[in-house]
mmCIF file of C-alpha atoms in Angstrom:
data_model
loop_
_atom_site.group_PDB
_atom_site.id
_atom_site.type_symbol
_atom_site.label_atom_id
_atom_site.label_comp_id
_atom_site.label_asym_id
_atom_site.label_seq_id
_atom_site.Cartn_x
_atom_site.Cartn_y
_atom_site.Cartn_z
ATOM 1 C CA UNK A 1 90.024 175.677 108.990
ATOM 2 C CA UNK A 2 86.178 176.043 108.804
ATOM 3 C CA UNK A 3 84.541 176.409 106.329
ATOM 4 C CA UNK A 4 80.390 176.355 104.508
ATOM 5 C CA UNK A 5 79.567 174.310 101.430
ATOM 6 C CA UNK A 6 77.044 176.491 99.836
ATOM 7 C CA UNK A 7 77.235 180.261 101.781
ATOM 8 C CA UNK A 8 81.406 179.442 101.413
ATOM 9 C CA UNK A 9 83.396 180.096 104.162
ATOM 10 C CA UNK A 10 81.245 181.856 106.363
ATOM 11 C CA UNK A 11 82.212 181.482 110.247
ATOM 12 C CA UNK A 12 80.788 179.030 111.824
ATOM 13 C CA UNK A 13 78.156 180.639 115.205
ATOM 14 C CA UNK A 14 80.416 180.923 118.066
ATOM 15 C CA UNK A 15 79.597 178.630 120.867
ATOM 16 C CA UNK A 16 78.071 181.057 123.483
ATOM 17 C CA UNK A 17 75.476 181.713 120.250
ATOM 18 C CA UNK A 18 76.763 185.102 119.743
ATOM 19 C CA UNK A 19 76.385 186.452 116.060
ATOM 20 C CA UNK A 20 80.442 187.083 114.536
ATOM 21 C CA UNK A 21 82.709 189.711 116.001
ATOM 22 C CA UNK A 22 81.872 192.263 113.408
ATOM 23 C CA UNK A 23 78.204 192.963 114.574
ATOM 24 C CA UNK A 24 78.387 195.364 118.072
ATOM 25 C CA UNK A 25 81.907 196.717 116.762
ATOM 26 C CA UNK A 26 82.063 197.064 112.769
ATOM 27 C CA UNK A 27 85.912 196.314 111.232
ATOM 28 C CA UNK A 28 86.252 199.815 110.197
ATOM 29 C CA UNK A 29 85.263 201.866 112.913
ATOM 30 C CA UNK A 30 87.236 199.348 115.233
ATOM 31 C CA UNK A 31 90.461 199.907 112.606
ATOM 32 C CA UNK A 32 89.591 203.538 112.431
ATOM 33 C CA UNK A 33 90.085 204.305 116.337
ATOM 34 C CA UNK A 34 93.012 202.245 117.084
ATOM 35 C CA UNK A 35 96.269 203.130 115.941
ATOM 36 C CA UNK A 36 99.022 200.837 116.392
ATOM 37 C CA UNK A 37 101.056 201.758 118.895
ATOM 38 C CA UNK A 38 104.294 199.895 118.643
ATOM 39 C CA UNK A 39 106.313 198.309 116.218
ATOM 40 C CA UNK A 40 108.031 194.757 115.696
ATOM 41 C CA UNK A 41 105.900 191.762 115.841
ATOM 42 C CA UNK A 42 102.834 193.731 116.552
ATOM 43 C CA UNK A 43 103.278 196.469 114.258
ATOM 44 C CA UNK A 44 99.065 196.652 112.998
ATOM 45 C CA UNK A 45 97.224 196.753 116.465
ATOM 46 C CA UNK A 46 94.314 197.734 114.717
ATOM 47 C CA UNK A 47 94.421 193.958 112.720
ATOM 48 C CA UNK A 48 95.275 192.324 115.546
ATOM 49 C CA UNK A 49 92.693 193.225 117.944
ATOM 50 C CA UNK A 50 89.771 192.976 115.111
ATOM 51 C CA UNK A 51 91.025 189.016 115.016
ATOM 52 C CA UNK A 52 90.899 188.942 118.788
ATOM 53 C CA UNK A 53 87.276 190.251 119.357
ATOM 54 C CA UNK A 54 85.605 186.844 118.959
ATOM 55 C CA UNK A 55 88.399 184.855 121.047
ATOM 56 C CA UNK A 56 88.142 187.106 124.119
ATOM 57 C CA UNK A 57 84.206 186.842 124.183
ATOM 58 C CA UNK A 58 84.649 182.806 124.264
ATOM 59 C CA UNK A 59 86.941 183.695 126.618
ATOM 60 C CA UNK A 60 84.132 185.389 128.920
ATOM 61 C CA UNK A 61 81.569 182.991 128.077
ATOM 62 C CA UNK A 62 83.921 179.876 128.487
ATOM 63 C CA UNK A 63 85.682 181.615 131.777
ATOM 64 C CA UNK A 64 82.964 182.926 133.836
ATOM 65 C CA UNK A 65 79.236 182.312 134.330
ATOM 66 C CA UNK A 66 77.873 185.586 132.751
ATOM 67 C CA UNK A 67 74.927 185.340 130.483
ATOM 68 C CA UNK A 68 76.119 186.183 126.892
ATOM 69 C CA UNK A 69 74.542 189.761 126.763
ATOM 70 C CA UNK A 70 76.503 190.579 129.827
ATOM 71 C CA UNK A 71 80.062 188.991 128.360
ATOM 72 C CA UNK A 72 79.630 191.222 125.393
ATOM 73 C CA UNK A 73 79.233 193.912 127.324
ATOM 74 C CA UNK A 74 82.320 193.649 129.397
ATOM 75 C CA UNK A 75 84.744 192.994 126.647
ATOM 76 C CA UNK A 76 82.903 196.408 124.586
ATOM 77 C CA UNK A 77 83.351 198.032 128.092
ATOM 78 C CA UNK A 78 87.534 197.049 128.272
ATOM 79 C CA UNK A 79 87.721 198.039 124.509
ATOM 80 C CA UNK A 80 86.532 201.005 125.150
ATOM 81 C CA UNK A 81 87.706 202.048 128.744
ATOM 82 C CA UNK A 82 91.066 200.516 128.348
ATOM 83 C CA UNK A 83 92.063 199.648 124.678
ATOM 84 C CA UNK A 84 90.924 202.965 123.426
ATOM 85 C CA UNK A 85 90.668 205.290 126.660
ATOM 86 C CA UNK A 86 93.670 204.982 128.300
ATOM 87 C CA UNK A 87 95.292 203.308 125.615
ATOM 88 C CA UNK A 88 97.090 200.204 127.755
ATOM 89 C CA UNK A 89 98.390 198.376 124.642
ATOM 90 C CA UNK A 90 101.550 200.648 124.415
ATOM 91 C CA UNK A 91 102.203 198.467 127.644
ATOM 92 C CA UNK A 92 102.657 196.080 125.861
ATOM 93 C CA UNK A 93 106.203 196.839 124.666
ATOM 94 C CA UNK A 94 107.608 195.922 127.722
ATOM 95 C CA UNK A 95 105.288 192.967 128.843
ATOM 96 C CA UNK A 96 106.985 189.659 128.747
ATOM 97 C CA UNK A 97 105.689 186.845 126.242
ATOM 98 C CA UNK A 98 102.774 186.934 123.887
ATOM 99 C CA UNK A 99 100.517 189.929 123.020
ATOM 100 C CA UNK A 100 97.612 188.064 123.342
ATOM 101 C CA UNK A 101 98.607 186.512 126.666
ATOM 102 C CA UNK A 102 98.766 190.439 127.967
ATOM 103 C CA UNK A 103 95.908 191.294 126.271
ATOM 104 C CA UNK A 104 94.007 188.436 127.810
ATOM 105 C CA UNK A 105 95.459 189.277 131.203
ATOM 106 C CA UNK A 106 94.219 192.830 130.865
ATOM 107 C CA UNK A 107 90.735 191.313 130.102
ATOM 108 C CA UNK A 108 90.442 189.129 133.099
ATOM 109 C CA UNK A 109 91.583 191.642 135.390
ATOM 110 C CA UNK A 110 89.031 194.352 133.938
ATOM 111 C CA UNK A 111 86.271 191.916 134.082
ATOM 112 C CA UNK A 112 87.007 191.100 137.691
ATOM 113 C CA UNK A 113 87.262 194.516 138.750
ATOM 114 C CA UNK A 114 83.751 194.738 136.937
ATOM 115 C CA UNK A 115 81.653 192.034 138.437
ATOM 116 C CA UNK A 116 82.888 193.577 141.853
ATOM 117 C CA UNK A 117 82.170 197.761 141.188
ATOM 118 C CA UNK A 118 78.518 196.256 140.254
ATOM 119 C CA UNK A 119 77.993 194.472 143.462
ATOM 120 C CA UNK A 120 76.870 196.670 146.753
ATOM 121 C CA UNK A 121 78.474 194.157 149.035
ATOM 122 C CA UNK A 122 81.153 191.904 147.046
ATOM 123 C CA UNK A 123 81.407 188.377 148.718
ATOM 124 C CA UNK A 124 84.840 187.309 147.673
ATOM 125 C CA UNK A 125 84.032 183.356 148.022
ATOM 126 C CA UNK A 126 80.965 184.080 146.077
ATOM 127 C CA UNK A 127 82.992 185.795 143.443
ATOM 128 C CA UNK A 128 85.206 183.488 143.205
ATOM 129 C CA UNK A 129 82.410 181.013 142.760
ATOM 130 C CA UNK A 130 81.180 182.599 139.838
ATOM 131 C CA UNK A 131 84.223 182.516 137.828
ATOM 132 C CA UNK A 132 84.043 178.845 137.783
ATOM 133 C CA UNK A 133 85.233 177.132 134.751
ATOM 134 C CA UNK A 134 82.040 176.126 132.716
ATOM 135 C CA UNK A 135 84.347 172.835 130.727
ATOM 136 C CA UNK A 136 86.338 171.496 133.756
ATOM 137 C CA UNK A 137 88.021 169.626 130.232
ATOM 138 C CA UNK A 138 89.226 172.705 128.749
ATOM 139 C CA UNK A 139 90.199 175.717 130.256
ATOM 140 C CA UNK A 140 89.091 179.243 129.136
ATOM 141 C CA UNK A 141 92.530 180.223 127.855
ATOM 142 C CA UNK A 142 92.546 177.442 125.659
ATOM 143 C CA UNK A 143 89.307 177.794 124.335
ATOM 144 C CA UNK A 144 90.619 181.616 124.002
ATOM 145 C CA UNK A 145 93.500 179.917 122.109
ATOM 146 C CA UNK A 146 91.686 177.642 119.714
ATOM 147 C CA UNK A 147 89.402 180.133 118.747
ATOM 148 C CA UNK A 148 91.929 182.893 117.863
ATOM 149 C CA UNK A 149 93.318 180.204 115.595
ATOM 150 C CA UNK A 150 90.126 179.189 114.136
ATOM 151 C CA UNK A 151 89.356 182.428 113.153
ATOM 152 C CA UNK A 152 92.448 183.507 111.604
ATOM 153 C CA UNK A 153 92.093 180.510 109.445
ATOM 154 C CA UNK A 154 88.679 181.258 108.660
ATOM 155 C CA UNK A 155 90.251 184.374 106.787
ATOM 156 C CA UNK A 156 92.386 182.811 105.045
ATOM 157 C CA UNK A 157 90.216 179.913 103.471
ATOM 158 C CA UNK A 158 87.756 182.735 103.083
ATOM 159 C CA UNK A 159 90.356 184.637 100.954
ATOM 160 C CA UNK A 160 91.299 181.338 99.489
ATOM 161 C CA UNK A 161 87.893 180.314 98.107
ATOM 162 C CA UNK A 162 87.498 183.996 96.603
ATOM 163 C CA UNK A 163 90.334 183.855 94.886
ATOM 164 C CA UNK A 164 89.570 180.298 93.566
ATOM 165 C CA UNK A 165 86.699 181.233 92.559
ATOM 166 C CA UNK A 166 87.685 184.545 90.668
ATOM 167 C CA UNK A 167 90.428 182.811 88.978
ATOM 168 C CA UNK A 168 87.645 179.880 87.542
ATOM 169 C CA UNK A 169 89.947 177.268 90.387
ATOM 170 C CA UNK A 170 86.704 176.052 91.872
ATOM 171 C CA UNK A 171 88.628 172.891 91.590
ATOM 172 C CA UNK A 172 91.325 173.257 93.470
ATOM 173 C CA UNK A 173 88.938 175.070 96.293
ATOM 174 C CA UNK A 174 86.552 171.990 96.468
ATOM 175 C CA UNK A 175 89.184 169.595 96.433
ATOM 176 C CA UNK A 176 91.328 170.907 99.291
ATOM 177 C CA UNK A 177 88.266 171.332 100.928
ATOM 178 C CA UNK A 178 86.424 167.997 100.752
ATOM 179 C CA UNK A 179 90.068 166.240 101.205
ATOM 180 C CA UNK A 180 91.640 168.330 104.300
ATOM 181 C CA UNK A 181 88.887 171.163 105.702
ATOM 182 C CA UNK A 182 86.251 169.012 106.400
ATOM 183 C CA UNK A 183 88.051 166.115 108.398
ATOM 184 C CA UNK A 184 90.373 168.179 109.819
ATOM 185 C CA UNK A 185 87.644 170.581 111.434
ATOM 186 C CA UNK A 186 84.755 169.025 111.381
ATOM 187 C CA UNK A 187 85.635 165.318 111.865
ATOM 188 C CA UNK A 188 84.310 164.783 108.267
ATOM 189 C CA UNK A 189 86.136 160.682 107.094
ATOM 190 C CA UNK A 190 89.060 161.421 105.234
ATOM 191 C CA UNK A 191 88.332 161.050 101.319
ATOM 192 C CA UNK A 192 90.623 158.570 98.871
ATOM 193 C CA UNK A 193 92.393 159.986 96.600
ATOM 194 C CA UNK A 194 90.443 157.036 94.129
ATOM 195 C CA UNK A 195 86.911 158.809 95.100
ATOM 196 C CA UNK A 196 88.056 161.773 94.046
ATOM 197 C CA UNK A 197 89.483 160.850 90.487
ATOM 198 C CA UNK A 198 85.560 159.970 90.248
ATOM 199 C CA UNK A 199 84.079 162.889 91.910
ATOM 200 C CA UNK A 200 86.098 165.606 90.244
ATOM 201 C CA UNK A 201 86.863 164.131 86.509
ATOM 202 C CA UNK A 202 90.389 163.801 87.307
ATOM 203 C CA UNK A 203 92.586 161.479 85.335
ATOM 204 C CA UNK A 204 94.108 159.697 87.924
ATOM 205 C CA UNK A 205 94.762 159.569 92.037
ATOM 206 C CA UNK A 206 98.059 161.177 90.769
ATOM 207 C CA UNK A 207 96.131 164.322 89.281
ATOM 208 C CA UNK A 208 94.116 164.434 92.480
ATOM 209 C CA UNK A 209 97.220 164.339 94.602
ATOM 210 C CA UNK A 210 98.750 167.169 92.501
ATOM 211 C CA UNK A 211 95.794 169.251 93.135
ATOM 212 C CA UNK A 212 95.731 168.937 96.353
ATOM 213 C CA UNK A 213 99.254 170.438 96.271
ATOM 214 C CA UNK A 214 97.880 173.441 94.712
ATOM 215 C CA UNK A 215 95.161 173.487 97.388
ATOM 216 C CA UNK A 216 98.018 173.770 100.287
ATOM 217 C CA UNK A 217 99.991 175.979 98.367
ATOM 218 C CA UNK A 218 97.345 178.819 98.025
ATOM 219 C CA UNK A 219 95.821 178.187 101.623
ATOM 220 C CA UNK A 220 99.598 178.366 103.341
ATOM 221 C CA UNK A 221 100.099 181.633 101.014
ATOM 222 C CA UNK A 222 96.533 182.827 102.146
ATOM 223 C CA UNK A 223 97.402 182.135 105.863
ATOM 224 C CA UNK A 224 100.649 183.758 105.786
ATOM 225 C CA UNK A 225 98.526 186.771 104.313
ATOM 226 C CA UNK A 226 96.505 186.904 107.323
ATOM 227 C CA UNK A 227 98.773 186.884 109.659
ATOM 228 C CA UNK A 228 101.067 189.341 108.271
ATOM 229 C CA UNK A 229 98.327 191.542 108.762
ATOM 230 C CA UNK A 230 99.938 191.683 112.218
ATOM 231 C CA UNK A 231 103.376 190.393 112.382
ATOM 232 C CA UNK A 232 106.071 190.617 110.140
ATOM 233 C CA UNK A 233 108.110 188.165 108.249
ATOM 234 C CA UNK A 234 110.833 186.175 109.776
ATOM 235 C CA UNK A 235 110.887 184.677 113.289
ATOM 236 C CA UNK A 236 107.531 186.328 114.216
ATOM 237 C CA UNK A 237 105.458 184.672 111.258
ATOM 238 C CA UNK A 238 107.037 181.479 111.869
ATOM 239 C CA UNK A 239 105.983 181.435 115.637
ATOM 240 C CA UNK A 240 102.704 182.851 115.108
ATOM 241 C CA UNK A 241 102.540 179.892 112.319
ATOM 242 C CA UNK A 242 104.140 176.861 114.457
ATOM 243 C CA UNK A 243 101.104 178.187 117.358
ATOM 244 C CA UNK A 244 98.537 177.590 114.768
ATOM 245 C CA UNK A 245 99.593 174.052 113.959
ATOM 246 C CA UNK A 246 99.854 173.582 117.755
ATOM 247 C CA UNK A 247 96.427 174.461 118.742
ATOM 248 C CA UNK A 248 94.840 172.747 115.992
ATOM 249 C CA UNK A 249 96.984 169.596 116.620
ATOM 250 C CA UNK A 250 95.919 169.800 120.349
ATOM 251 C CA UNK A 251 92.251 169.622 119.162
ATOM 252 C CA UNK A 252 89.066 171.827 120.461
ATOM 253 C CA UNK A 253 88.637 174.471 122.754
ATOM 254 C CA UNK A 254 85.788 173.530 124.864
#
């Protein structure tokens, strides 16, 4: 949950600097081209993958010692070669575990094969050098991890706030996010519910506390939004839900 007191919800710049995943490969082209190709828990590829194009570049950056520019250009090179040439995501159907653990799999073997083709004379050892980790605290599929979650809940407080905002809540919006975004994601000291009787012209700690109800209310709705963008309701949701609070409860990705 990240989120911008005055330009309001906009994601925060990934780590390796790299502008947000919509600039080399716009939303709708990227929705336009890829169909989804199986059904169950994945049943919108096209959703999916658009909320996966900023994890798998920290995923490069994080992984390997490629300059950003060169990172970016692998993962457009897989999207293109793999996702949408020869369309390996129906593969998917019969891989075992998580999408996104085959879809990161898929990366890492494409890059690989990569960094090789574009050598004359590949030194394995020197290879194998390169792919280093750069965070020796955090490995690259975590910071994969984390960041998938971080920005599927930037969606949803994005959606949240626009919808607090169009129905004249900017109450319940500032609230929830001066009492639970900001010290959950950015370390920000947790505000009393007395401070913000004060700061919002509340009655009492009581009318603050119900507010903040609200708050979670219309973020968990929001959340479960975004994610049923790509996986239905029932056991799926709740897994895809339970991983969330995991990741954020384990803390950063690197």
């Amino acid at each position: 949950m990240v989120a911008g007191r005055e330009s309001h919800v906009q994601p925060d710049e990934p780590a390796d600097g790299a502008r947000g995943r919509a600039d080399v490969f716009p939303r709708t082209r990227w929705t336009s081209l890829v169909q989804p190709a199986q059904a169950g828990c994945e049943s919108s590829l096209a959703a999916l993958l658009d909320a996966y194009y900023a994890p798998l570049r920290r995923y490069l950056t994080c992984q390997w010692r490629l300059p950003v520019d060169q990172a970016q250009d692998v993962l457009q090179g897989f999207l293109a070669d793999k996702v949408l040439g020869k369309g390996i995501l129906a593969a998917a159907r019969r891989a075992k575990g998580k999408f996104r653990t085959f879809l990161l799999a898929a990366l890492k073997n494409y890059a690989i094969d990569q960094i090789r083709r574009n050598r004359a004379r590949p030194d394995p050892e020197e290879i194998d050098s390169r792919f280093e980790m750069r965070d020796p605290g955090a490995t690259a599929e975590e910071a994969f991890e984390y960041e998938w979650a971080r920005q599927t809940v930037l969606r949803a407080l994005e959606n949240m706030e626009a919808e607090c905002r169009r129905k004249k809540r900017a109450d319940v919006w500032e609230l929830f996010h001066v009492r639970m975004v900001g010290p959950i994601l950015h370390g920000d000291p947790e505000v009393p519910y007395e401070n913000l009787v004060a700061r919002f012209g509340l009655k009492s700690p009581s009318a603050a506390f119900n507010l903040l109800v609200t708050g979670k209310r219309t973020f968990e709705r929001h959340l479960r939004q975004v994610v049923g963008t790509y996986a239905r309701e029932g056991a799926c949701m709740e897994r895809e839900i339970a991983d969330l609070r995991s990741i954020f409860a384990r803390g950063g990705g690197g």
